[in-house]
């Protein structure tokens, strides 16, 4: 009897053996071929954003040497002397360039170098100079990843039938951050979370990792899946402000990073949004009597204020923006 009972208990799946996410792969080269292939790619991107919340992009045109350069610059920064990193140390989240190796809140076992990246001329002088190639390598990557991000956003907004010129203009002036992350090699058996579950504030985030470690929460099962990413592909996911702008057609993707048992890991996340004070609101074109506004408007500045005022409250930013419809 007890044996039968035991068989009814679902087997515990070790966390490190999570299933991989079934990831849509977008061939970006086709976005600029014919208008027919462009329409198909736009539809694929929209379906991925709606159903999965993330996808991978191949043939994006960023040279391998530029991607490799960004990862090298990241690793070498974290390996540089404590003295050269010390001048960037700050837990003040409003600083445009900061290095934070405190492990609390979101960061469980991660060091973070975060810096603004657009307009590059305005910010690059504040970036690290150690390693000496940091600015050149990361700067090249920042410019190229932004071009891909803006093309993806154009496609997403086109799929929603939104007024392109206004959005394009706001994006041209918009924020770009690079979150350069470093995770140690895991020394414990089982899974150690490096970066706790969260969603990103912007429209989209593009991630370049040195090895696996990113996990995403699947929308329909609410279960964690691993992200398997070929080295020349970019991972893209939906952020909070795209959920707001699309009035919930696309939903922000909860994700986390876990430590790797074989090696330390670095990743470069590029986050894209409107300018600091520009409010993002659900697009008027998507609203009618049957589709009322579901989110309050907010800017990046509001997001920072939210984080600063959030002490001891687990509510996420997107939850704080949702308008109750009952
Ligand atoms: O390291 C990763 O793959 C995820 C990084 C991330 O989620 C972030 O920087 O917001
Ligand atoms: Fe993130």
Tab-separated table of C-alpha atoms and ligand atoms in Angstrom:
chain	number	residue	atom	x	y	z
A	1	UNK	CA	0.000	0.000	0.000
A	2	UNK	CA	2.645	2.453	1.022
A	3	UNK	CA	4.579	1.542	-2.136
A	4	UNK	CA	1.562	2.500	-4.234
A	5	UNK	CA	1.239	5.739	-2.304
A	6	UNK	CA	4.880	6.502	-2.955
A	7	UNK	CA	4.408	6.050	-6.671
A	8	UNK	CA	1.725	8.703	-6.623
A	9	UNK	CA	4.159	11.312	-5.376
A	10	UNK	CA	5.494	13.179	-8.392
A	11	UNK	CA	9.250	12.699	-8.761
A	12	UNK	CA	11.244	15.660	-7.555
A	13	UNK	CA	13.042	17.092	-10.537
A	14	UNK	CA	16.439	18.405	-9.462
A	15	UNK	CA	16.437	22.090	-10.209
A	16	UNK	CA	19.588	21.833	-12.312
A	17	UNK	CA	17.702	19.542	-14.646
A	18	UNK	CA	14.999	22.003	-15.527
A	19	UNK	CA	13.614	21.666	-19.001
A	20	UNK	CA	14.876	24.106	-21.589
A	21	UNK	CA	12.493	26.844	-22.688
A	22	UNK	CA	11.044	26.221	-26.136
A	23	UNK	CA	12.557	29.346	-27.564
A	24	UNK	CA	11.344	31.028	-30.761
A	25	UNK	CA	14.333	31.804	-32.991
A	26	UNK	CA	14.037	34.913	-35.151
A	27	UNK	CA	16.181	35.197	-38.287
A	28	UNK	CA	16.846	38.919	-38.211
A	29	UNK	CA	18.397	38.973	-41.669
A	30	UNK	CA	14.888	38.511	-43.077
A	31	UNK	CA	13.681	41.743	-41.479
A	32	UNK	CA	15.467	43.753	-44.155
A	33	UNK	CA	15.035	41.493	-47.206
A	34	UNK	CA	11.635	41.778	-48.900
A	35	UNK	CA	8.485	43.391	-47.543
A	36	UNK	CA	6.929	39.917	-47.471
A	37	UNK	CA	9.748	38.453	-45.370
A	38	UNK	CA	9.630	41.557	-43.137
A	39	UNK	CA	5.910	41.040	-42.477
A	40	UNK	CA	6.557	37.398	-41.600
A	41	UNK	CA	9.354	38.271	-39.169
A	42	UNK	CA	7.234	40.992	-37.541
A	43	UNK	CA	4.480	38.453	-37.038
A	44	UNK	CA	6.954	35.944	-35.543
A	45	UNK	CA	8.319	38.562	-33.127
A	46	UNK	CA	4.789	39.597	-32.063
A	47	UNK	CA	3.745	35.971	-31.501
A	48	UNK	CA	6.882	35.315	-29.453
A	49	UNK	CA	6.311	38.429	-27.316
A	50	UNK	CA	2.661	37.543	-26.759
A	51	UNK	CA	2.923	33.808	-26.090
A	52	UNK	CA	6.401	33.332	-24.657
A	53	UNK	CA	7.683	36.763	-23.571
A	54	UNK	CA	11.116	36.072	-25.034
A	55	UNK	CA	12.944	34.904	-28.132
A	56	UNK	CA	16.407	34.556	-29.607
A	57	UNK	CA	17.741	36.545	-32.513
A	58	UNK	CA	20.208	35.157	-35.052
A	59	UNK	CA	21.744	36.903	-38.083
A	60	UNK	CA	21.493	40.195	-36.195
A	61	UNK	CA	24.602	41.592	-37.865
A	62	UNK	CA	26.671	42.155	-34.714
A	63	UNK	CA	30.137	40.822	-35.434
A	64	UNK	CA	31.396	37.919	-33.330
A	65	UNK	CA	34.504	39.939	-32.486
A	66	UNK	CA	32.324	42.718	-31.031
A	67	UNK	CA	30.325	40.263	-28.901
A	68	UNK	CA	33.523	38.552	-27.744
A	69	UNK	CA	35.051	41.962	-27.019
A	70	UNK	CA	32.134	42.955	-24.765
A	71	UNK	CA	32.425	39.728	-22.743
A	72	UNK	CA	36.208	40.125	-22.478
A	73	UNK	CA	35.853	43.723	-21.314
A	74	UNK	CA	33.287	42.597	-18.730
A	75	UNK	CA	35.468	39.756	-17.365
A	76	UNK	CA	38.583	41.924	-17.300
A	77	UNK	CA	36.777	44.696	-15.428
A	78	UNK	CA	35.696	42.284	-12.688
A	79	UNK	CA	39.227	40.828	-12.548
A	80	UNK	CA	40.859	44.268	-12.327
A	81	UNK	CA	42.395	45.510	-9.070
A	82	UNK	CA	40.081	46.335	-6.138
A	83	UNK	CA	41.512	49.871	-6.230
A	84	UNK	CA	40.429	50.519	-9.821
A	85	UNK	CA	36.922	49.211	-9.101
A	86	UNK	CA	36.589	51.035	-5.784
A	87	UNK	CA	35.874	54.448	-7.312
A	88	UNK	CA	32.694	53.115	-8.893
A	89	UNK	CA	31.328	51.423	-5.770
A	90	UNK	CA	27.922	52.766	-4.831
A	91	UNK	CA	24.556	51.427	-3.815
A	92	UNK	CA	22.900	54.685	-4.932
A	93	UNK	CA	20.670	53.411	-7.741
A	94	UNK	CA	20.280	56.894	-9.243
A	95	UNK	CA	23.979	57.076	-10.216
A	96	UNK	CA	24.563	56.757	-13.971
A	97	UNK	CA	27.678	54.615	-13.432
A	98	UNK	CA	28.076	52.354	-10.447
A	99	UNK	CA	29.623	49.134	-9.266
A	100	UNK	CA	27.763	47.190	-6.611
A	101	UNK	CA	29.034	43.988	-5.081
A	102	UNK	CA	26.772	43.940	-2.049
A	103	UNK	CA	24.685	40.804	-2.003
A	104	UNK	CA	21.249	41.581	-0.721
A	105	UNK	CA	17.852	42.260	-2.261
A	106	UNK	CA	17.994	41.159	-5.893
A	107	UNK	CA	21.668	40.254	-5.949
A	108	UNK	CA	22.163	36.994	-4.110
A	109	UNK	CA	25.581	36.199	-5.490
A	110	UNK	CA	26.392	38.710	-8.168
A	111	UNK	CA	28.538	41.776	-8.768
A	112	UNK	CA	27.032	44.458	-10.972
A	113	UNK	CA	28.541	47.229	-13.033
A	114	UNK	CA	25.690	49.345	-14.335
A	115	UNK	CA	26.125	52.255	-16.669
A	116	UNK	CA	24.128	54.446	-18.968
A	117	UNK	CA	25.089	53.946	-22.593
A	118	UNK	CA	23.079	56.385	-24.707
A	119	UNK	CA	23.965	58.943	-25.939
A	120	UNK	CA	27.364	57.247	-25.799
A	121	UNK	CA	29.390	60.490	-26.065
A	122	UNK	CA	27.689	61.771	-22.952
A	123	UNK	CA	28.430	58.750	-20.768
A	124	UNK	CA	31.500	56.895	-22.027
A	125	UNK	CA	33.887	59.311	-20.242
A	126	UNK	CA	32.501	58.060	-16.933
A	127	UNK	CA	32.970	54.375	-17.732
A	128	UNK	CA	35.874	52.323	-16.307
A	129	UNK	CA	39.318	52.769	-17.810
A	130	UNK	CA	40.556	49.492	-16.404
A	131	UNK	CA	41.031	47.346	-18.486
A	132	UNK	CA	42.290	50.015	-20.912
A	133	UNK	CA	40.193	48.519	-23.735
A	134	UNK	CA	36.941	48.617	-21.714
A	135	UNK	CA	35.488	51.788	-23.228
A	136	UNK	CA	36.321	50.857	-26.795
A	137	UNK	CA	35.064	47.272	-26.618
A	138	UNK	CA	31.935	47.924	-24.553
A	139	UNK	CA	31.233	51.138	-26.484
A	140	UNK	CA	31.225	49.278	-29.821
A	141	UNK	CA	28.882	46.670	-28.415
A	142	UNK	CA	26.572	49.316	-26.906
A	143	UNK	CA	26.128	51.023	-30.278
A	144	UNK	CA	25.521	47.804	-32.196
A	145	UNK	CA	23.138	46.255	-29.675
A	146	UNK	CA	21.123	49.479	-29.631
A	147	UNK	CA	20.651	49.303	-33.397
A	148	UNK	CA	19.289	45.740	-33.063
A	149	UNK	CA	17.083	46.767	-30.117
A	150	UNK	CA	15.573	49.690	-32.026
A	151	UNK	CA	14.863	47.472	-35.036
A	152	UNK	CA	13.130	44.945	-32.776
A	153	UNK	CA	11.097	47.698	-31.132
A	154	UNK	CA	10.114	49.096	-34.533
A	155	UNK	CA	8.858	45.637	-35.471
A	156	UNK	CA	6.971	45.238	-32.195
A	157	UNK	CA	5.280	48.639	-32.466
A	158	UNK	CA	4.409	48.018	-36.100
A	159	UNK	CA	2.785	44.716	-35.105
A	160	UNK	CA	0.614	46.627	-32.630
A	161	UNK	CA	-0.373	49.177	-35.296
A	162	UNK	CA	1.080	52.054	-33.266
A	163	UNK	CA	1.986	55.517	-34.470
A	164	UNK	CA	5.659	54.933	-35.332
A	165	UNK	CA	7.045	58.470	-35.637
A	166	UNK	CA	6.269	59.537	-32.074
A	167	UNK	CA	7.630	56.319	-30.580
A	168	UNK	CA	10.710	56.282	-32.801
A	169	UNK	CA	11.511	59.854	-31.781
A	170	UNK	CA	11.185	59.024	-28.076
A	171	UNK	CA	13.325	55.940	-28.521
A	172	UNK	CA	15.999	57.888	-30.419
A	173	UNK	CA	16.353	60.086	-27.336
A	174	UNK	CA	15.667	57.155	-25.007
A	175	UNK	CA	17.580	55.474	-22.223
A	176	UNK	CA	19.948	52.600	-22.738
A	177	UNK	CA	21.618	50.945	-19.790
A	178	UNK	CA	24.144	48.207	-19.717
A	179	UNK	CA	23.952	45.906	-16.696
A	180	UNK	CA	27.275	44.079	-16.707
A	181	UNK	CA	26.940	41.113	-14.362
A	182	UNK	CA	29.477	38.773	-12.795
A	183	UNK	CA	28.598	35.535	-11.012
A	184	UNK	CA	31.104	33.273	-9.224
A	185	UNK	CA	31.386	29.580	-9.985
A	186	UNK	CA	29.022	27.604	-7.786
A	187	UNK	CA	30.772	25.593	-5.122
A	188	UNK	CA	27.684	24.017	-3.553
A	189	UNK	CA	25.735	21.034	-4.847
A	190	UNK	CA	22.280	21.915	-6.197
A	191	UNK	CA	21.268	25.287	-7.440
A	192	UNK	CA	22.412	28.633	-6.107
A	193	UNK	CA	20.561	31.704	-7.248
A	194	UNK	CA	22.898	34.519	-8.317
A	195	UNK	CA	20.219	37.055	-9.225
A	196	UNK	CA	16.767	36.681	-7.660
A	197	UNK	CA	13.571	36.514	-9.753
A	198	UNK	CA	12.599	39.893	-11.206
A	199	UNK	CA	11.393	41.577	-14.376
A	200	UNK	CA	13.191	44.460	-16.086
A	201	UNK	CA	11.669	47.944	-16.139
A	202	UNK	CA	12.263	48.885	-19.819
A	203	UNK	CA	10.581	47.888	-23.081
A	204	UNK	CA	12.991	45.092	-23.936
A	205	UNK	CA	16.235	43.634	-22.585
A	206	UNK	CA	18.847	41.949	-24.756
A	207	UNK	CA	21.247	39.561	-23.017
A	208	UNK	CA	24.686	38.369	-24.067
A	209	UNK	CA	26.024	35.717	-21.634
A	210	UNK	CA	29.389	33.941	-21.451
A	211	UNK	CA	27.678	30.617	-20.604
A	212	UNK	CA	24.283	29.258	-19.463
A	213	UNK	CA	22.712	30.467	-16.225
A	214	UNK	CA	19.648	32.478	-17.254
A	215	UNK	CA	16.281	30.972	-16.311
A	216	UNK	CA	12.856	32.278	-17.252
A	217	UNK	CA	9.419	31.664	-15.805
A	218	UNK	CA	7.151	30.238	-18.457
A	219	UNK	CA	3.918	32.259	-18.676
A	220	UNK	CA	1.357	29.476	-18.939
A	221	UNK	CA	2.891	26.936	-16.515
A	222	UNK	CA	4.554	29.403	-14.123
A	223	UNK	CA	7.489	26.989	-14.003
A	224	UNK	CA	11.185	27.786	-14.364
A	225	UNK	CA	12.901	26.856	-17.638
A	226	UNK	CA	16.549	27.123	-18.564
A	227	UNK	CA	17.635	29.248	-21.483
A	228	UNK	CA	19.945	27.496	-23.925
A	229	UNK	CA	21.533	30.145	-26.071
A	230	UNK	CA	23.902	29.509	-29.009
A	231	UNK	CA	26.965	31.731	-28.650
A	232	UNK	CA	26.125	33.869	-31.687
A	233	UNK	CA	22.460	34.414	-30.684
A	234	UNK	CA	21.040	37.208	-28.546
A	235	UNK	CA	18.358	36.600	-25.948
A	236	UNK	CA	15.536	39.176	-25.935
A	237	UNK	CA	12.740	39.514	-23.395
A	238	UNK	CA	9.746	41.740	-22.715
A	239	UNK	CA	10.036	44.303	-19.896
A	240	UNK	CA	7.495	46.117	-17.696
A	241	UNK	CA	7.061	49.173	-19.898
A	242	UNK	CA	6.210	47.088	-22.955
A	243	UNK	CA	3.468	45.424	-20.917
A	244	UNK	CA	2.167	48.918	-20.073
A	245	UNK	CA	2.454	50.330	-23.605
A	246	UNK	CA	0.737	47.268	-25.123
A	247	UNK	CA	-1.925	47.423	-22.376
A	248	UNK	CA	-1.165	43.837	-21.367
A	249	UNK	CA	-1.050	42.263	-24.861
A	250	UNK	CA	2.591	41.480	-24.118
A	251	UNK	CA	3.536	40.534	-20.565
A	252	UNK	CA	6.797	41.227	-18.789
A	253	UNK	CA	8.992	38.154	-18.323
A	254	UNK	CA	10.121	37.095	-14.859
A	255	UNK	CA	13.659	35.748	-14.945
A	256	UNK	CA	16.629	34.960	-12.690
A	257	UNK	CA	20.236	33.877	-12.995
A	258	UNK	CA	21.681	30.803	-11.307
A	259	UNK	CA	25.309	29.949	-10.682
A	260	UNK	CA	27.120	27.559	-12.927
A	261	UNK	CA	28.960	24.616	-11.334
A	262	UNK	CA	31.698	24.535	-13.934
A	263	UNK	CA	32.755	28.116	-14.334
A	264	UNK	CA	32.191	31.705	-13.294
A	265	UNK	CA	29.898	33.660	-15.592
A	266	UNK	CA	29.523	37.164	-16.964
A	267	UNK	CA	26.571	38.608	-18.847
A	268	UNK	CA	25.820	41.945	-20.481
A	269	UNK	CA	22.168	42.994	-20.362
A	270	UNK	CA	21.150	45.985	-22.489
A	271	UNK	CA	17.907	47.632	-21.389
A	272	UNK	CA	16.000	50.079	-23.589
A	273	UNK	CA	13.315	52.599	-22.768
A	274	UNK	CA	12.028	56.152	-23.226
A	275	UNK	CA	13.939	59.177	-21.839
A	276	UNK	CA	14.229	59.499	-18.058
A	277	UNK	CA	11.174	61.734	-17.529
A	278	UNK	CA	8.982	60.573	-20.413
A	279	UNK	CA	5.836	58.841	-19.194
A	280	UNK	CA	4.959	55.494	-20.775
A	281	UNK	CA	1.259	54.836	-20.990
A	282	UNK	CA	-0.972	52.274	-22.640
A	283	UNK	CA	-1.239	53.286	-26.309
A	284	UNK	CA	-4.516	55.038	-27.133
A	285	UNK	CA	-4.852	52.970	-30.344
A	286	UNK	CA	-5.258	49.839	-28.202
A	287	UNK	CA	-7.960	51.193	-25.906
A	288	UNK	CA	-11.726	51.143	-26.326
A	289	UNK	CA	-14.767	50.282	-24.242
A	290	UNK	CA	-13.900	46.607	-24.239
A	291	UNK	CA	-10.225	47.266	-23.598
A	292	UNK	CA	-9.940	49.794	-20.794
A	293	UNK	CA	-6.605	51.163	-19.632
A	294	UNK	CA	-5.042	48.543	-17.328
A	295	UNK	CA	-1.932	50.407	-16.136
A	296	UNK	CA	-1.008	53.749	-14.664
A	297	UNK	CA	1.458	55.805	-16.661
A	298	UNK	CA	5.015	56.094	-15.391
A	299	UNK	CA	8.531	57.114	-16.384
A	300	UNK	CA	11.974	55.709	-15.671
A	301	UNK	CA	12.303	58.364	-12.987
A	302	UNK	CA	9.104	57.028	-11.382
A	303	UNK	CA	10.635	53.548	-11.473
A	304	UNK	CA	13.698	54.765	-9.551
A	305	UNK	CA	11.429	56.538	-7.025
A	306	UNK	CA	9.460	53.308	-6.663
A	307	UNK	CA	12.632	51.353	-5.881
A	308	UNK	CA	13.787	53.980	-3.403
A	309	UNK	CA	10.470	53.980	-1.549
A	310	UNK	CA	9.856	50.248	-1.648
A	311	UNK	CA	11.641	49.215	1.539
A	312	UNK	CA	10.182	46.000	3.058
A	313	UNK	CA	7.487	45.596	0.474
A	314	UNK	CA	7.642	42.750	-2.012
A	315	UNK	CA	5.345	44.319	-4.579
A	316	UNK	CA	6.923	44.433	-8.028
A	317	UNK	CA	6.956	47.569	-10.142
A	318	UNK	CA	4.485	46.199	-12.706
A	319	UNK	CA	2.099	45.196	-9.907
A	320	UNK	CA	2.288	48.737	-8.579
A	321	UNK	CA	1.168	50.037	-11.991
A	322	UNK	CA	-1.800	47.716	-12.549
A	323	UNK	CA	-5.194	49.398	-12.249
A	324	UNK	CA	-7.712	47.251	-10.467
A	325	UNK	CA	-10.625	46.512	-12.831
A	326	UNK	CA	-12.995	45.121	-10.200
B	1	LIG	O1	22.731	37.314	-16.104
B	1	LIG	C1	21.687	37.161	-16.711
B	1	LIG	O2	21.547	36.306	-17.607
B	1	LIG	C2	20.469	37.996	-16.369
B	1	LIG	C3	20.789	39.423	-16.048
B	1	LIG	C4	19.582	40.232	-15.719
B	1	LIG	O3	18.500	39.720	-15.605
B	1	LIG	C5	19.689	41.689	-15.513
B	1	LIG	O4	20.810	42.226	-15.550
B	1	LIG	O5	18.632	42.332	-15.325
B	2	LIG	FE1	16.907	41.208	-15.592
